[in-house]
């Protein structure tokens, strides 16, 4: 894979008016989602649910790529077609989550470091053979009393950079995801300061590991008030402060920034992205989405595990995809 092929994939993932579906919930996480609609998390149910999303007519007009979980990239639909083939046929690029999850960071109670570097080179090679063209690794940072610590920030940035270099070596675009959680009662100022520090450290480590930024995407949190903060910043303030923070920290060589939704309501995830894309002035990178919950909550509920609801689930998914694609161009109207 040449570096220009990496850049082409990265650019295709943030093509005008398109964004990414994160459908890479690990087994414990998808179980939680299925618990909410009272269906059992069996391999068959997971397969049918994801098959429903991936075969939604016209989804490929709004969704550029889909992040899969290890089970899904190997899975065949009930009709025997590999799910990866269904995505490719519908014009969506298959991607894969390659980290092994956030694990307790020794010596740092309440903090985590994301693991999965051991053996990663071999796993990446296999994923490339299975059809993946891009990858994701998520570092997690919790805001609290004197955290995130410098130890947590540097450990996660280091892992993200090591991962990104290995992904590029395998010809796969790395999506670098440092997520500052919205849990807590901190205000937007704290979120901004922490996000800025985290992003600075991530780009510093990416430079140390010689990661080629043109062949990467960033998947950050937005700069928002903590979930339990009494004084919730409005849509315009979130948009302005998120963009300001990113302008200070993300090099112009990065082709695109695809936000995570992180527990925001569907409406806010869409409105925030739309407001950012409507700010005056030009930006060096595309601003789009790589939402999990903000794209899937509605179709999950509409489907509710019943084959008879397939079309309802697909209609709900298409609507969320259309709204967020419009927001990625600043053209969403509530
Ligand atoms: P959410 O949009 O639900 O935060 O999921 C995105 C994701 O991939 C988190 O790693």
Coordinates of C-alpha atoms and ligand atoms in Angstrom, one line a residue:
X1 CA 0.0 0.0 0.0
X2 CA 1.4 3.4 -1.0
X3 CA 1.0 6.4 1.2
X4 CA -1.2 8.0 -1.4
X5 CA -3.6 5.0 -1.1
X6 CA -3.7 5.7 2.7
X7 CA -4.5 9.4 2.0
X8 CA -7.2 8.4 -0.6
X9 CA -8.9 6.1 2.0
X10 CA -8.8 8.8 4.7
X11 CA -10.2 11.4 2.3
X12 CA -13.0 9.0 1.1
X13 CA -14.0 8.5 4.7
X14 CA -14.7 12.2 5.0
X15 CA -16.0 12.8 1.5
X16 CA -18.5 15.7 1.3
X17 CA -21.7 15.0 3.2
X18 CA -20.6 11.6 4.5
X19 CA -19.5 10.2 7.8
X20 CA -18.8 7.0 9.6
X21 CA -21.0 4.5 11.5
X22 CA -19.3 3.1 14.6
X23 CA -20.7 -0.4 14.9
X24 CA -17.7 -1.9 16.8
X25 CA -19.3 -2.4 20.2
X26 CA -17.5 -5.1 22.0
X27 CA -19.5 -8.1 23.3
X28 CA -20.1 -6.6 26.8
X29 CA -21.2 -3.2 25.2
X30 CA -23.6 -4.7 22.6
X31 CA -25.1 -6.8 25.4
X32 CA -25.8 -3.5 27.3
X33 CA -27.5 -2.1 24.2
X34 CA -29.5 -5.3 23.7
X35 CA -30.5 -5.3 27.3
X36 CA -32.2 -1.9 26.8
X37 CA -34.5 -3.5 24.2
X38 CA -34.8 -6.7 26.2
X39 CA -33.3 -9.0 23.7
X40 CA -30.6 -11.6 24.3
X41 CA -27.1 -10.9 22.9
X42 CA -26.7 -14.1 20.9
X43 CA -24.3 -14.3 17.9
X44 CA -27.4 -14.6 15.7
X45 CA -29.1 -11.5 17.0
X46 CA -25.9 -9.5 16.8
X47 CA -25.5 -10.7 13.2
X48 CA -29.1 -9.9 12.2
X49 CA -29.0 -6.5 13.8
X50 CA -25.8 -5.4 12.1
X51 CA -27.0 -7.0 8.8
X52 CA -30.1 -4.8 9.1
X53 CA -28.0 -1.6 9.4
X54 CA -25.5 -2.5 6.7
X55 CA -28.2 -3.3 4.1
X56 CA -30.3 -0.2 4.7
X57 CA -31.2 1.0 1.2
X58 CA -29.3 4.2 0.3
X59 CA -27.1 4.2 3.5
X60 CA -24.0 4.4 1.3
X61 CA -25.1 7.8 0.2
X62 CA -24.5 9.1 3.7
X63 CA -22.2 6.6 5.4
X64 CA -18.7 6.4 4.0
X65 CA -17.4 3.6 6.2
X66 CA -18.3 1.3 9.1
X67 CA -16.2 0.3 12.0
X68 CA -16.6 -3.4 12.8
X69 CA -15.8 -5.6 15.8
X70 CA -13.7 -8.7 15.5
X71 CA -16.7 -11.0 15.4
X72 CA -18.5 -9.0 12.7
X73 CA -15.6 -8.8 10.3
X74 CA -15.6 -12.6 10.2
X75 CA -19.4 -13.0 10.2
X76 CA -21.7 -14.2 7.4
X77 CA -25.3 -13.0 7.2
X78 CA -28.2 -15.5 7.4
X79 CA -28.1 -15.7 3.5
X80 CA -24.4 -16.8 3.7
X81 CA -22.9 -13.5 2.4
X82 CA -20.1 -12.1 4.5
X83 CA -21.1 -8.9 6.1
X84 CA -18.0 -7.3 4.8
X85 CA -19.1 -8.0 1.2
X86 CA -22.5 -6.5 1.9
X87 CA -20.8 -3.3 3.0
X88 CA -18.5 -3.1 0.1
X89 CA -21.3 -3.7 -2.3
X90 CA -23.3 -0.9 -0.8
X91 CA -20.3 1.5 -1.2
X92 CA -19.2 1.6 2.4
X93 CA -15.6 1.0 3.5
X94 CA -15.1 -1.7 6.1
X95 CA -13.0 -0.7 9.2
X96 CA -12.1 -2.5 12.4
X97 CA -11.6 -1.7 16.0
X98 CA -8.2 -3.1 16.9
X99 CA -7.6 -2.1 20.6
X100 CA -8.3 -4.6 23.3
X101 CA -10.0 -2.2 25.6
X102 CA -9.2 0.3 28.4
X103 CA -7.6 -1.5 31.3
X104 CA -6.8 -0.2 34.8
X105 CA -3.6 1.9 34.7
X106 CA -1.2 0.6 37.4
X107 CA -0.5 3.2 40.1
X108 CA -3.4 5.4 38.9
X109 CA -6.7 4.5 40.6
X110 CA -9.7 5.4 38.4
X111 CA -7.6 5.8 35.3
X112 CA -7.1 3.5 32.3
X113 CA -4.7 2.8 29.6
X114 CA -5.8 1.1 26.4
X115 CA -4.1 -2.2 25.7
X116 CA -3.6 -4.3 22.5
X117 CA -0.2 -3.5 21.2
X118 CA 1.2 -7.0 21.8
X119 CA 0.7 -9.0 18.6
X120 CA -1.0 -6.1 16.9
X121 CA 1.2 -6.3 13.7
X122 CA -0.1 -9.9 13.0
X123 CA -3.7 -9.0 13.8
X124 CA -3.5 -6.0 11.4
X125 CA -2.2 -8.2 8.6
X126 CA -5.1 -10.5 9.1
X127 CA -7.7 -7.7 9.2
X128 CA -6.3 -6.3 6.0
X129 CA -6.8 -9.8 4.4
X130 CA -10.3 -9.9 5.7
X131 CA -11.1 -6.6 3.8
X132 CA -10.5 -3.9 6.4
X133 CA -9.1 -0.6 5.0
X134 CA -9.1 1.4 8.2
X135 CA -8.8 0.9 11.9
X136 CA -9.7 2.5 15.3
X137 CA -8.1 2.6 18.7
X138 CA -9.7 4.4 21.6
X139 CA -7.9 6.0 24.5
X140 CA -10.1 7.0 27.5
X141 CA -9.6 9.9 29.8
X142 CA -11.8 10.6 32.8
X143 CA -12.1 14.1 34.3
X144 CA -12.1 14.1 38.1
X145 CA -10.2 15.3 41.1
X146 CA -6.6 15.8 39.8
X147 CA -7.3 13.5 36.8
X148 CA -6.5 12.8 34.1
X149 CA -3.0 12.6 35.4
X150 CA 0.1 13.3 33.3
X151 CA 0.8 9.5 33.5
X152 CA -2.6 8.6 32.0
X153 CA -2.3 11.3 29.3
X154 CA 1.2 10.2 28.1
X155 CA 0.6 6.4 28.4
X156 CA -2.5 6.7 26.2
X157 CA -0.9 9.0 23.7
X158 CA 2.1 6.7 23.4
X159 CA -0.2 3.7 22.8
X160 CA -2.3 5.6 20.2
X161 CA 0.9 6.6 18.3
X162 CA 2.4 3.1 18.4
X163 CA -0.9 1.7 17.1
X164 CA -1.2 4.4 14.4
X165 CA 2.3 3.6 13.1
X166 CA 1.6 -0.1 12.9
X167 CA -1.7 0.4 11.2
X168 CA -0.1 2.5 8.5
X169 CA 2.7 -0.1 8.1
X170 CA -0.1 -2.6 7.3
X171 CA -1.7 -0.2 4.8
X172 CA -4.6 0.6 7.0
X173 CA -5.7 4.2 7.9
X174 CA -5.6 4.7 11.7
X175 CA -8.5 6.5 13.3
X176 CA -6.9 8.0 16.4
X177 CA -9.5 8.3 19.1
X178 CA -8.7 10.0 22.4
X179 CA -12.0 10.3 24.3
X180 CA -12.3 12.7 27.2
X181 CA -15.4 11.4 28.8
X182 CA -18.4 13.6 29.5
X183 CA -19.1 11.9 32.8
X184 CA -18.9 14.3 35.8
X185 CA -20.1 17.7 36.9
X186 CA -17.2 19.7 35.5
X187 CA -17.9 22.8 33.4
X188 CA -17.0 23.3 29.7
X189 CA -13.8 25.2 30.7
X190 CA -12.4 22.1 32.3
X191 CA -13.4 20.0 29.3
X192 CA -11.7 22.4 27.0
X193 CA -8.5 22.5 29.0
X194 CA -8.2 18.8 29.4
X195 CA -9.1 18.1 25.7
X196 CA -6.5 20.6 24.6
X197 CA -3.8 19.0 26.8
X198 CA -4.8 15.5 25.6
X199 CA -4.7 16.5 21.9
X200 CA -1.3 18.2 22.3
X201 CA 0.2 15.1 23.8
X202 CA -1.4 12.8 21.1
X203 CA 0.1 14.9 18.2
X204 CA 3.4 15.1 20.0
X205 CA 3.6 11.3 20.2
X206 CA 2.3 10.8 16.6
X207 CA 5.2 13.0 15.5
X208 CA 7.7 11.0 17.6
X209 CA 6.5 7.8 16.0
X210 CA 6.7 9.3 12.5
X211 CA 3.0 8.8 11.8
X212 CA 2.1 10.2 8.4
X213 CA -0.8 12.6 9.3
X214 CA -2.2 12.8 5.8
X215 CA -3.2 9.1 6.1
X216 CA -4.9 9.4 9.5
X217 CA -8.2 10.7 10.9
X218 CA -8.9 12.1 14.4
X219 CA -11.9 10.9 16.4
X220 CA -12.2 13.3 19.4
X221 CA -14.9 14.3 21.9
X222 CA -16.5 17.6 21.5
X223 CA -15.8 20.3 24.0
X224 CA -18.9 20.2 26.1
X225 CA -20.1 20.6 29.7
X226 CA -19.9 17.5 32.0
X227 CA -23.1 15.5 32.0
X228 CA -23.9 16.5 35.5
X229 CA -22.8 20.1 35.3
X230 CA -25.7 22.5 36.3
X231 CA -24.6 25.1 33.8
X232 CA -24.9 23.4 30.3
X233 CA -23.2 25.3 27.5
X234 CA -25.4 25.9 24.5
X235 CA -25.0 24.6 21.0
X236 CA -23.2 27.7 19.6
X237 CA -20.7 27.8 22.5
X238 CA -20.0 24.0 22.1
X239 CA -19.4 24.6 18.4
X240 CA -17.1 27.6 18.9
X241 CA -15.1 26.1 21.7
X242 CA -14.7 22.7 20.0
X243 CA -13.4 24.3 16.8
X244 CA -11.1 26.7 18.7
X245 CA -9.6 23.8 20.7
X246 CA -9.1 21.7 17.5
X247 CA -7.5 24.6 15.6
X248 CA -5.0 25.0 18.4
X249 CA -4.0 21.4 18.5
X250 CA -4.7 19.4 15.2
X251 CA -2.2 19.9 12.4
X252 CA -3.7 21.1 9.0
X253 CA -2.2 17.9 7.4
X254 CA -4.9 15.8 9.0
X255 CA -7.7 15.3 6.4
X256 CA -10.6 15.0 8.7
X257 CA -12.0 15.0 12.2
X258 CA -14.9 12.6 12.9
X259 CA -16.5 13.1 16.3
X260 CA -17.7 10.5 18.6
X261 CA -21.1 11.1 20.2
X262 CA -20.1 10.0 23.7
X263 CA -23.6 9.8 25.2
X264 CA -24.9 13.1 23.8
X265 CA -28.6 12.9 22.8
X266 CA -29.3 12.3 19.1
X267 CA -30.5 15.8 18.6
X268 CA -27.5 17.5 20.3
X269 CA -24.9 15.3 18.5
X270 CA -26.4 16.4 15.2
X271 CA -26.9 20.1 16.2
X272 CA -23.4 20.5 17.5
X273 CA -21.8 19.1 14.3
X274 CA -24.1 21.3 12.2
X275 CA -23.2 24.4 14.2
X276 CA -19.5 23.8 13.8
X277 CA -19.8 23.4 10.0
X278 CA -21.8 26.7 9.9
X279 CA -19.1 28.8 11.7
X280 CA -17.6 31.5 9.5
X281 CA -14.2 31.0 8.0
X282 CA -12.6 28.0 6.4
X283 CA -11.1 25.0 8.3
X284 CA -8.0 23.0 7.3
X285 CA -9.8 19.7 7.9
X286 CA -13.3 18.2 7.3
X287 CA -15.6 18.0 10.3
X288 CA -17.8 14.9 10.3
X289 CA -19.1 12.1 12.5
X290 CA -18.2 8.6 13.6
X291 CA -21.1 8.1 15.8
X292 CA -22.1 4.9 17.6
X293 CA -25.0 5.6 19.9
X294 CA -26.2 8.8 18.1
X295 CA -26.7 6.8 14.9
X296 CA -27.9 3.5 16.4
X297 CA -30.2 4.4 19.4
X298 CA -33.2 5.1 17.1
X299 CA -32.9 2.0 14.8
X300 CA -32.2 -0.3 17.7
X301 CA -35.4 0.8 19.4
X302 CA -37.4 0.6 16.1
X303 CA -36.1 -2.9 15.4
X304 CA -36.4 -4.2 18.9
X305 CA -35.1 -7.6 17.8
X306 CA -38.1 -8.5 15.6
X307 CA -37.6 -9.5 12.0
X308 CA -40.9 -8.0 11.2
X309 CA -39.5 -4.5 12.2
X310 CA -36.6 -4.7 9.7
X311 CA -37.9 -1.9 7.5
X312 CA -38.8 0.3 10.5
X313 CA -35.3 -0.1 11.9
X314 CA -33.7 0.7 8.5
X315 CA -35.9 3.8 8.1
X316 CA -34.8 5.0 11.5
X317 CA -31.2 4.4 10.7
X318 CA -31.5 6.1 7.3
X319 CA -33.0 9.2 8.9
X320 CA -30.2 9.5 11.5
X321 CA -27.6 9.0 8.7
X322 CA -29.3 11.7 6.6
X323 CA -29.5 14.2 9.4
X324 CA -25.9 13.7 10.4
X325 CA -24.7 13.8 6.8
X326 CA -26.5 17.1 6.4
X327 CA -24.8 18.4 9.6
X328 CA -21.5 17.4 8.2
X329 CA -22.1 20.0 5.5
X330 CA -23.8 22.5 7.8
X331 CA -27.1 22.0 6.1
X332 CA -29.1 20.3 8.8
X333 CA -32.5 21.8 9.7
X334 CA -34.2 20.4 12.7
Ligands
LIG1 P1 -20.4 6.8 20.5 O1 -20.7 7.7 19.4 O2 -21.6 6.0 21.0 O3 -19.6 7.5 21.6 O4 -19.4 5.7 20.0 C1 -18.4 6.0 19.2 C2 -17.3 5.1 19.4 O5 -16.8 4.5 18.5 C3 -16.7 5.1 20.8 O6 -15.5 4.4 20.7

